[in-house]
Amino acid sequence: MKVVIDGEVRTLKAVWYEDDEVKLIDQRKLPEKIEIFEAKNSDDIAYAIKNMVVRGAPAIGVTAAYGLAMAKKKGENMDEAVRKIGSTRPTAYDLFKAIRYMQINDFDMNSARRYAMEISGRSRKIGEIGNQLIGQNARILTHCNAGALAVVDWGTALAPIRMAHGDGKNIFVFVDETRPRLQGAKLTAWELAQEGIDHAIIADNAAGFYMRRKEVDLVIVGADRIASNGDFANKIGTYEKAVLAKTNGIPFYVAAPGSTFDFSIKSGDEIPIEERDENEVLEINGTRIGPVESHSRNPAFDVTPNEYVTGFITEYGIFKPSELGKLKELMEKDLFMNIK
């Protein structure tokens, strides 16, 4: 991804392996500063995933792949490394796909590098395919961060937007702030600003206002796990946007690589939903905003039923929820994705 540091344009990935360490852009520090987190063992990897140094399903998977290969190189107990890393975040399916991929390939570092390259390349393909849906002067709403920070490079929901901008299309992006961790306001807006893409941060509860005024042409979001029937989990608040989009006749697309599809489950009812620390809701940047007597509930994700999805933008093409059987067949022929 393009990053401007001290006036100089540089290219960075969200996650990479260098000098026997897994390097990650510490997403907790953005947009104020770019700081690199250095993971030296599987404990550091588990900490980075659990505590949101890295987030976004594909990026979590790549981090796990690199982390397991590093753990093997350093002589760690691999059963324990798998247990630690696999217990960090239950909803993101890419985490478990990456762990299984590394187990099959004996935790080899070259396999981890290939996993990262595949995910990055497939995200670029998602951008090329999704770009076809974006017309000149399109106004796009997105939720949370499904950009390069959430993948490694390019992104999922932001990949088509990047491609459209690169093609010279005049586009505008509504960026949901995405409470409680503000991944939209802090991360998506930062990525768009680095690219010079016109955008505005809006409060989560303002999306319906702009939809009803016909100021939104389409919605593109990412996903953390997609069931066989097309129900999918994504950042909390996605379900509301999908319902509003359908009510207002606005196309609603989900951009995700094959690694996010979990064909072992029938519906969204089987997706485990992570509930995080209540202080993420009760505090903003360490400042308490609720009464000391109050508690909160903090589900990290919600599940959107397939009936609200116009189509899934994947590296294989665009599929309606009713067409996911075709996608499964294509994935079964793909040696990289056909991981059992």
PDB file of N, CA and C in Angstrom, residues 211-276:
ATOM      1  N   MET A 211     -28.391   7.333   2.627  1.00  0.00           N
ATOM      2  CA  MET A 211     -29.046   6.383   1.725  1.00  0.00           C
ATOM      3  C   MET A 211     -30.420   6.904   1.296  1.00  0.00           C
ATOM      4  N   ARG A 212     -31.184   7.375   2.246  1.00  0.00           N
ATOM      5  CA  ARG A 212     -32.538   7.855   1.944  1.00  0.00           C
ATOM      6  C   ARG A 212     -32.507   9.075   1.036  1.00  0.00           C
ATOM      7  N   ARG A 213     -31.442   9.868   1.138  1.00  0.00           N
ATOM      8  CA  ARG A 213     -31.291  11.040   0.269  1.00  0.00           C
ATOM      9  C   ARG A 213     -30.698  10.698  -1.095  1.00  0.00           C
ATOM     10  N   LYS A 214     -30.551   9.397  -1.372  1.00  0.00           N
ATOM     11  CA  LYS A 214     -30.031   8.917  -2.667  1.00  0.00           C
ATOM     12  C   LYS A 214     -28.593   9.376  -2.916  1.00  0.00           C
ATOM     13  N   GLU A 215     -27.822   9.493  -1.836  1.00  0.00           N
ATOM     14  CA  GLU A 215     -26.433   9.910  -1.984  1.00  0.00           C
ATOM     15  C   GLU A 215     -25.453   8.744  -1.945  1.00  0.00           C
ATOM     16  N   VAL A 216     -25.979   7.524  -1.811  1.00  0.00           N
ATOM     17  CA  VAL A 216     -25.147   6.325  -1.823  1.00  0.00           C
ATOM     18  C   VAL A 216     -25.579   5.453  -2.995  1.00  0.00           C
ATOM     19  N   ASP A 217     -24.618   5.083  -3.858  1.00  0.00           N
ATOM     20  CA  ASP A 217     -24.927   4.262  -5.035  1.00  0.00           C
ATOM     21  C   ASP A 217     -24.727   2.773  -4.787  1.00  0.00           C
ATOM     22  N   LEU A 218     -23.772   2.416  -3.946  1.00  0.00           N
ATOM     23  CA  LEU A 218     -23.560   1.011  -3.600  1.00  0.00           C
ATOM     24  C   LEU A 218     -22.780   0.918  -2.304  1.00  0.00           C
ATOM     25  N   VAL A 219     -22.914  -0.235  -1.654  1.00  0.00           N
ATOM     26  CA  VAL A 219     -22.202  -0.522  -0.421  1.00  0.00           C
ATOM     27  C   VAL A 219     -21.256  -1.678  -0.700  1.00  0.00           C
ATOM     28  N   ILE A 220     -20.007  -1.559  -0.235  1.00  0.00           N
ATOM     29  CA  ILE A 220     -19.049  -2.670  -0.315  1.00  0.00           C
ATOM     30  C   ILE A 220     -18.422  -2.842   1.057  1.00  0.00           C
ATOM     31  N   VAL A 221     -18.527  -4.054   1.605  1.00  0.00           N
ATOM     32  CA  VAL A 221     -17.924  -4.355   2.899  1.00  0.00           C
ATOM     33  C   VAL A 221     -17.063  -5.608   2.768  1.00  0.00           C
ATOM     34  N   GLY A 222     -16.283  -5.887   3.790  1.00  0.00           N
ATOM     35  CA  GLY A 222     -15.517  -7.122   3.841  1.00  0.00           C
ATOM     36  C   GLY A 222     -16.278  -8.172   4.635  1.00  0.00           C
ATOM     37  N   ALA A 223     -15.579  -9.233   5.022  1.00  0.00           N
ATOM     38  CA  ALA A 223     -16.202 -10.299   5.810  1.00  0.00           C
ATOM     39  C   ALA A 223     -15.129 -11.013   6.615  1.00  0.00           C
ATOM     40  N   ASP A 224     -15.545 -11.606   7.726  1.00  0.00           N
ATOM     41  CA  ASP A 224     -14.634 -12.403   8.545  1.00  0.00           C
ATOM     42  C   ASP A 224     -14.921 -13.898   8.426  1.00  0.00           C
ATOM     43  N   ARG A 225     -16.149 -14.261   8.123  1.00  0.00           N
ATOM     44  CA  ARG A 225     -16.474 -15.663   7.843  1.00  0.00           C
ATOM     45  C   ARG A 225     -17.790 -15.696   7.071  1.00  0.00           C
ATOM     46  N   ILE A 226     -17.831 -16.532   6.041  1.00  0.00           N
ATOM     47  CA  ILE A 226     -19.015 -16.634   5.189  1.00  0.00           C
ATOM     48  C   ILE A 226     -19.463 -18.084   5.176  1.00  0.00           C
ATOM     49  N   ALA A 227     -20.725 -18.329   5.523  1.00  0.00           N
ATOM     50  CA  ALA A 227     -21.272 -19.680   5.587  1.00  0.00           C
ATOM     51  C   ALA A 227     -21.695 -20.166   4.195  1.00  0.00           C
ATOM     52  N   SER A 228     -22.005 -21.449   4.100  1.00  0.00           N
ATOM     53  CA  SER A 228     -22.358 -22.069   2.819  1.00  0.00           C
ATOM     54  C   SER A 228     -23.543 -21.393   2.137  1.00  0.00           C
ATOM     55  N   ASN A 229     -24.483 -20.913   2.940  1.00  0.00           N
ATOM     56  CA  ASN A 229     -25.691 -20.319   2.360  1.00  0.00           C
ATOM     57  C   ASN A 229     -25.554 -18.832   2.068  1.00  0.00           C
ATOM     58  N   GLY A 230     -24.393 -18.249   2.383  1.00  0.00           N
ATOM     59  CA  GLY A 230     -24.173 -16.827   2.109  1.00  0.00           C
ATOM     60  C   GLY A 230     -24.412 -15.909   3.283  1.00  0.00           C
ATOM     61  N   ASP A 231     -24.869 -16.439   4.418  1.00  0.00           N
ATOM     62  CA  ASP A 231     -24.862 -15.621   5.631  1.00  0.00           C
ATOM     63  C   ASP A 231     -23.403 -15.295   5.946  1.00  0.00           C
ATOM     64  N   PHE A 232     -23.139 -14.113   6.460  1.00  0.00           N
ATOM     65  CA  PHE A 232     -21.734 -13.799   6.734  1.00  0.00           C
ATOM     66  C   PHE A 232     -21.584 -12.933   7.984  1.00  0.00           C
ATOM     67  N   ALA A 233     -20.443 -13.107   8.623  1.00  0.00           N
ATOM     68  CA  ALA A 233     -20.093 -12.285   9.784  1.00  0.00           C
ATOM     69  C   ALA A 233     -19.125 -11.191   9.348  1.00  0.00           C
ATOM     70  N   ASN A 234     -19.381 -10.002   9.842  1.00  0.00           N
ATOM     71  CA  ASN A 234     -18.465  -8.878   9.628  1.00  0.00           C
ATOM     72  C   ASN A 234     -18.576  -7.968  10.841  1.00  0.00           C
ATOM     73  N   LYS A 235     -17.807  -6.916  10.847  1.00  0.00           N
ATOM     74  CA  LYS A 235     -17.756  -6.015  11.995  1.00  0.00           C
ATOM     75  C   LYS A 235     -19.160  -5.586  12.424  1.00  0.00           C
ATOM     76  N   ILE A 236     -19.351  -5.500  13.726  1.00  0.00           N
ATOM     77  CA  ILE A 236     -20.643  -5.116  14.289  1.00  0.00           C
ATOM     78  C   ILE A 236     -21.153  -3.837  13.610  1.00  0.00           C
ATOM     79  N   GLY A 237     -22.414  -3.853  13.244  1.00  0.00           N
ATOM     80  CA  GLY A 237     -23.015  -2.729  12.521  1.00  0.00           C
ATOM     81  C   GLY A 237     -23.224  -3.001  11.049  1.00  0.00           C
ATOM     82  N   THR A 238     -22.617  -4.064  10.536  1.00  0.00           N
ATOM     83  CA  THR A 238     -22.768  -4.397   9.115  1.00  0.00           C
ATOM     84  C   THR A 238     -24.209  -4.792   8.797  1.00  0.00           C
ATOM     85  N   TYR A 239     -24.817  -5.578   9.676  1.00  0.00           N
ATOM     86  CA  TYR A 239     -26.192  -6.038   9.473  1.00  0.00           C
ATOM     87  C   TYR A 239     -27.136  -4.856   9.270  1.00  0.00           C
ATOM     88  N   GLU A 240     -26.981  -3.827  10.108  1.00  0.00           N
ATOM     89  CA  GLU A 240     -27.827  -2.640   9.988  1.00  0.00           C
ATOM     90  C   GLU A 240     -27.673  -1.997   8.610  1.00  0.00           C
ATOM     91  N   LYS A 241     -26.436  -1.902   8.124  1.00  0.00           N
ATOM     92  CA  LYS A 241     -26.191  -1.277   6.816  1.00  0.00           C
ATOM     93  C   LYS A 241     -26.833  -2.083   5.702  1.00  0.00           C
ATOM     94  N   ALA A 242     -26.790  -3.417   5.827  1.00  0.00           N
ATOM     95  CA  ALA A 242     -27.378  -4.277   4.803  1.00  0.00           C
ATOM     96  C   ALA A 242     -28.892  -4.118   4.743  1.00  0.00           C
ATOM     97  N   VAL A 243     -29.519  -4.050   5.907  1.00  0.00           N
ATOM     98  CA  VAL A 243     -30.978  -3.873   5.951  1.00  0.00           C
ATOM     99  C   VAL A 243     -31.360  -2.519   5.359  1.00  0.00           C
ATOM    100  N   LEU A 244     -30.628  -1.480   5.723  1.00  0.00           N
ATOM    101  CA  LEU A 244     -30.895  -0.145   5.187  1.00  0.00           C
ATOM    102  C   LEU A 244     -30.694  -0.092   3.682  1.00  0.00           C
ATOM    103  N   ALA A 245     -29.642  -0.768   3.203  1.00  0.00           N
ATOM    104  CA  ALA A 245     -29.377  -0.765   1.760  1.00  0.00           C
ATOM    105  C   ALA A 245     -30.525  -1.424   1.003  1.00  0.00           C
ATOM    106  N   LYS A 246     -31.002  -2.551   1.505  1.00  0.00           N
ATOM    107  CA  LYS A 246     -32.102  -3.240   0.815  1.00  0.00           C
ATOM    108  C   LYS A 246     -33.375  -2.408   0.845  1.00  0.00           C
ATOM    109  N   THR A 247     -33.648  -1.780   1.974  1.00  0.00           N
ATOM    110  CA  THR A 247     -34.840  -0.939   2.096  1.00  0.00           C
ATOM    111  C   THR A 247     -34.811   0.220   1.113  1.00  0.00           C
ATOM    112  N   ASN A 248     -33.605   0.724   0.841  1.00  0.00           N
ATOM    113  CA  ASN A 248     -33.470   1.881  -0.048  1.00  0.00           C
ATOM    114  C   ASN A 248     -33.069   1.501  -1.471  1.00  0.00           C
ATOM    115  N   GLY A 249     -33.099   0.207  -1.791  1.00  0.00           N
ATOM    116  CA  GLY A 249     -32.813  -0.234  -3.155  1.00  0.00           C
ATOM    117  C   GLY A 249     -31.375  -0.030  -3.589  1.00  0.00           C
ATOM    118  N   ILE A 250     -30.435  -0.163  -2.653  1.00  0.00           N
ATOM    119  CA  ILE A 250     -29.018   0.062  -2.948  1.00  0.00           C
ATOM    120  C   ILE A 250     -28.287  -1.268  -2.982  1.00  0.00           C
ATOM    121  N   PRO A 251     -27.516  -1.565  -4.030  1.00  0.00           N
ATOM    122  CA  PRO A 251     -26.767  -2.828  -4.089  1.00  0.00           C
ATOM    123  C   PRO A 251     -25.796  -2.949  -2.925  1.00  0.00           C
ATOM    124  N   PHE A 252     -25.727  -4.150  -2.351  1.00  0.00           N
ATOM    125  CA  PHE A 252     -24.878  -4.415  -1.188  1.00  0.00           C
ATOM    126  C   PHE A 252     -23.954  -5.585  -1.514  1.00  0.00           C
ATOM    127  N   TYR A 253     -22.654  -5.299  -1.607  1.00  0.00           N
ATOM    128  CA  TYR A 253     -21.672  -6.311  -2.001  1.00  0.00           C
ATOM    129  C   TYR A 253     -20.719  -6.635  -0.856  1.00  0.00           C
ATOM    130  N   VAL A 254     -20.297  -7.890  -0.826  1.00  0.00           N
ATOM    131  CA  VAL A 254     -19.309  -8.364   0.138  1.00  0.00           C
ATOM    132  C   VAL A 254     -18.074  -8.799  -0.634  1.00  0.00           C
ATOM    133  N   ALA A 255     -16.935  -8.204  -0.321  1.00  0.00           N
ATOM    134  CA  ALA A 255     -15.676  -8.541  -0.996  1.00  0.00           C
ATOM    135  C   ALA A 255     -14.838  -9.413  -0.069  1.00  0.00           C
ATOM    136  N   ALA A 256     -14.471 -10.607  -0.552  1.00  0.00           N
ATOM    137  CA  ALA A 256     -13.710 -11.530   0.293  1.00  0.00           C
ATOM    138  C   ALA A 256     -13.033 -12.583  -0.560  1.00  0.00           C
ATOM    139  N   PRO A 257     -11.830 -13.008  -0.169  1.00  0.00           N
ATOM    140  CA  PRO A 257     -11.158 -14.103  -0.874  1.00  0.00           C
ATOM    141  C   PRO A 257     -11.768 -15.450  -0.484  1.00  0.00           C
ATOM    142  N   GLY A 258     -11.423 -16.477  -1.250  1.00  0.00           N
ATOM    143  CA  GLY A 258     -11.939 -17.809  -0.960  1.00  0.00           C
ATOM    144  C   GLY A 258     -11.610 -18.286   0.440  1.00  0.00           C
ATOM    145  N   SER A 259     -10.506 -17.795   1.007  1.00  0.00           N
ATOM    146  CA  SER A 259     -10.077 -18.230   2.337  1.00  0.00           C
ATOM    147  C   SER A 259     -11.052 -17.832   3.437  1.00  0.00           C
ATOM    148  N   THR A 260     -11.992 -16.928   3.148  1.00  0.00           N
ATOM    149  CA  THR A 260     -12.952 -16.470   4.151  1.00  0.00           C
ATOM    150  C   THR A 260     -14.246 -17.289   4.121  1.00  0.00           C
ATOM    151  N   PHE A 261     -14.426 -18.112   3.101  1.00  0.00           N
ATOM    152  CA  PHE A 261     -15.634 -18.935   2.973  1.00  0.00           C
ATOM    153  C   PHE A 261     -15.469 -20.228   3.765  1.00  0.00           C
ATOM    154  N   ASP A 262     -16.409 -20.475   4.652  1.00  0.00           N
ATOM    155  CA  ASP A 262     -16.396 -21.686   5.478  1.00  0.00           C
ATOM    156  C   ASP A 262     -17.552 -22.582   5.033  1.00  0.00           C
ATOM    157  N   PHE A 263     -17.268 -23.475   4.100  1.00  0.00           N
ATOM    158  CA  PHE A 263     -18.310 -24.352   3.574  1.00  0.00           C
ATOM    159  C   PHE A 263     -18.613 -25.530   4.498  1.00  0.00           C
ATOM    160  N   SER A 264     -17.965 -25.576   5.658  1.00  0.00           N
ATOM    161  CA  SER A 264     -18.266 -26.636   6.617  1.00  0.00           C
ATOM    162  C   SER A 264     -19.475 -26.297   7.474  1.00  0.00           C
ATOM    163  N   ILE A 265     -19.940 -25.053   7.411  1.00  0.00           N
ATOM    164  CA  ILE A 265     -21.126 -24.670   8.176  1.00  0.00           C
ATOM    165  C   ILE A 265     -22.244 -24.259   7.227  1.00  0.00           C
ATOM    166  N   LYS A 266     -23.472 -24.523   7.645  1.00  0.00           N
ATOM    167  CA  LYS A 266     -24.621 -24.310   6.762  1.00  0.00           C
ATOM    168  C   LYS A 266     -25.121 -22.871   6.770  1.00  0.00           C
ATOM    169  N   SER A 267     -25.052 -22.222   7.925  1.00  0.00           N
ATOM    170  CA  SER A 267     -25.622 -20.871   8.021  1.00  0.00           C
ATOM    171  C   SER A 267     -24.870 -20.042   9.041  1.00  0.00           C
ATOM    172  N   GLY A 268     -25.251 -18.776   9.104  1.00  0.00           N
ATOM    173  CA  GLY A 268     -24.616 -17.863  10.036  1.00  0.00           C
ATOM    174  C   GLY A 268     -24.869 -18.189  11.488  1.00  0.00           C
ATOM    175  N   ASP A 269     -25.890 -19.008  11.757  1.00  0.00           N
ATOM    176  CA  ASP A 269     -26.166 -19.399  13.138  1.00  0.00           C
ATOM    177  C   ASP A 269     -25.007 -20.180  13.752  1.00  0.00           C
ATOM    178  N   GLU A 270     -24.150 -20.757  12.904  1.00  0.00           N
ATOM    179  CA  GLU A 270     -23.038 -21.570  13.392  1.00  0.00           C
ATOM    180  C   GLU A 270     -21.730 -20.780  13.520  1.00  0.00           C
ATOM    181  N   ILE A 271     -21.759 -19.498  13.188  1.00  0.00           N
ATOM    182  CA  ILE A 271     -20.535 -18.691  13.282  1.00  0.00           C
ATOM    183  C   ILE A 271     -20.338 -18.227  14.723  1.00  0.00           C
ATOM    184  N   PRO A 272     -19.197 -18.547  15.329  1.00  0.00           N
ATOM    185  CA  PRO A 272     -18.950 -18.055  16.696  1.00  0.00           C
ATOM    186  C   PRO A 272     -18.699 -16.553  16.678  1.00  0.00           C
ATOM    187  N   ILE A 273     -19.330 -15.840  17.580  1.00  0.00           N
ATOM    188  CA  ILE A 273     -19.199 -14.385  17.642  1.00  0.00           C
ATOM    189  C   ILE A 273     -18.388 -14.002  18.871  1.00  0.00           C
ATOM    190  N   GLU A 274     -17.277 -13.332  18.630  1.00  0.00           N
ATOM    191  CA  GLU A 274     -16.396 -12.880  19.701  1.00  0.00           C
ATOM    192  C   GLU A 274     -17.027 -11.708  20.443  1.00  0.00           C
ATOM    193  N   GLU A 275     -17.003 -11.762  21.755  1.00  0.00           N
ATOM    194  CA  GLU A 275     -17.405 -10.606  22.571  1.00  0.00           C
ATOM    195  C   GLU A 275     -16.158 -10.089  23.272  1.00  0.00           C
ATOM    196  N   ARG A 276     -15.872  -8.808  23.082  1.00  0.00           N
ATOM    197  CA  ARG A 276     -14.634  -8.229  23.572  1.00  0.00           C
ATOM    198  C   ARG A 276     -14.861  -7.435  24.864  1.00  0.00           C
TER     199      ARG A 276
END
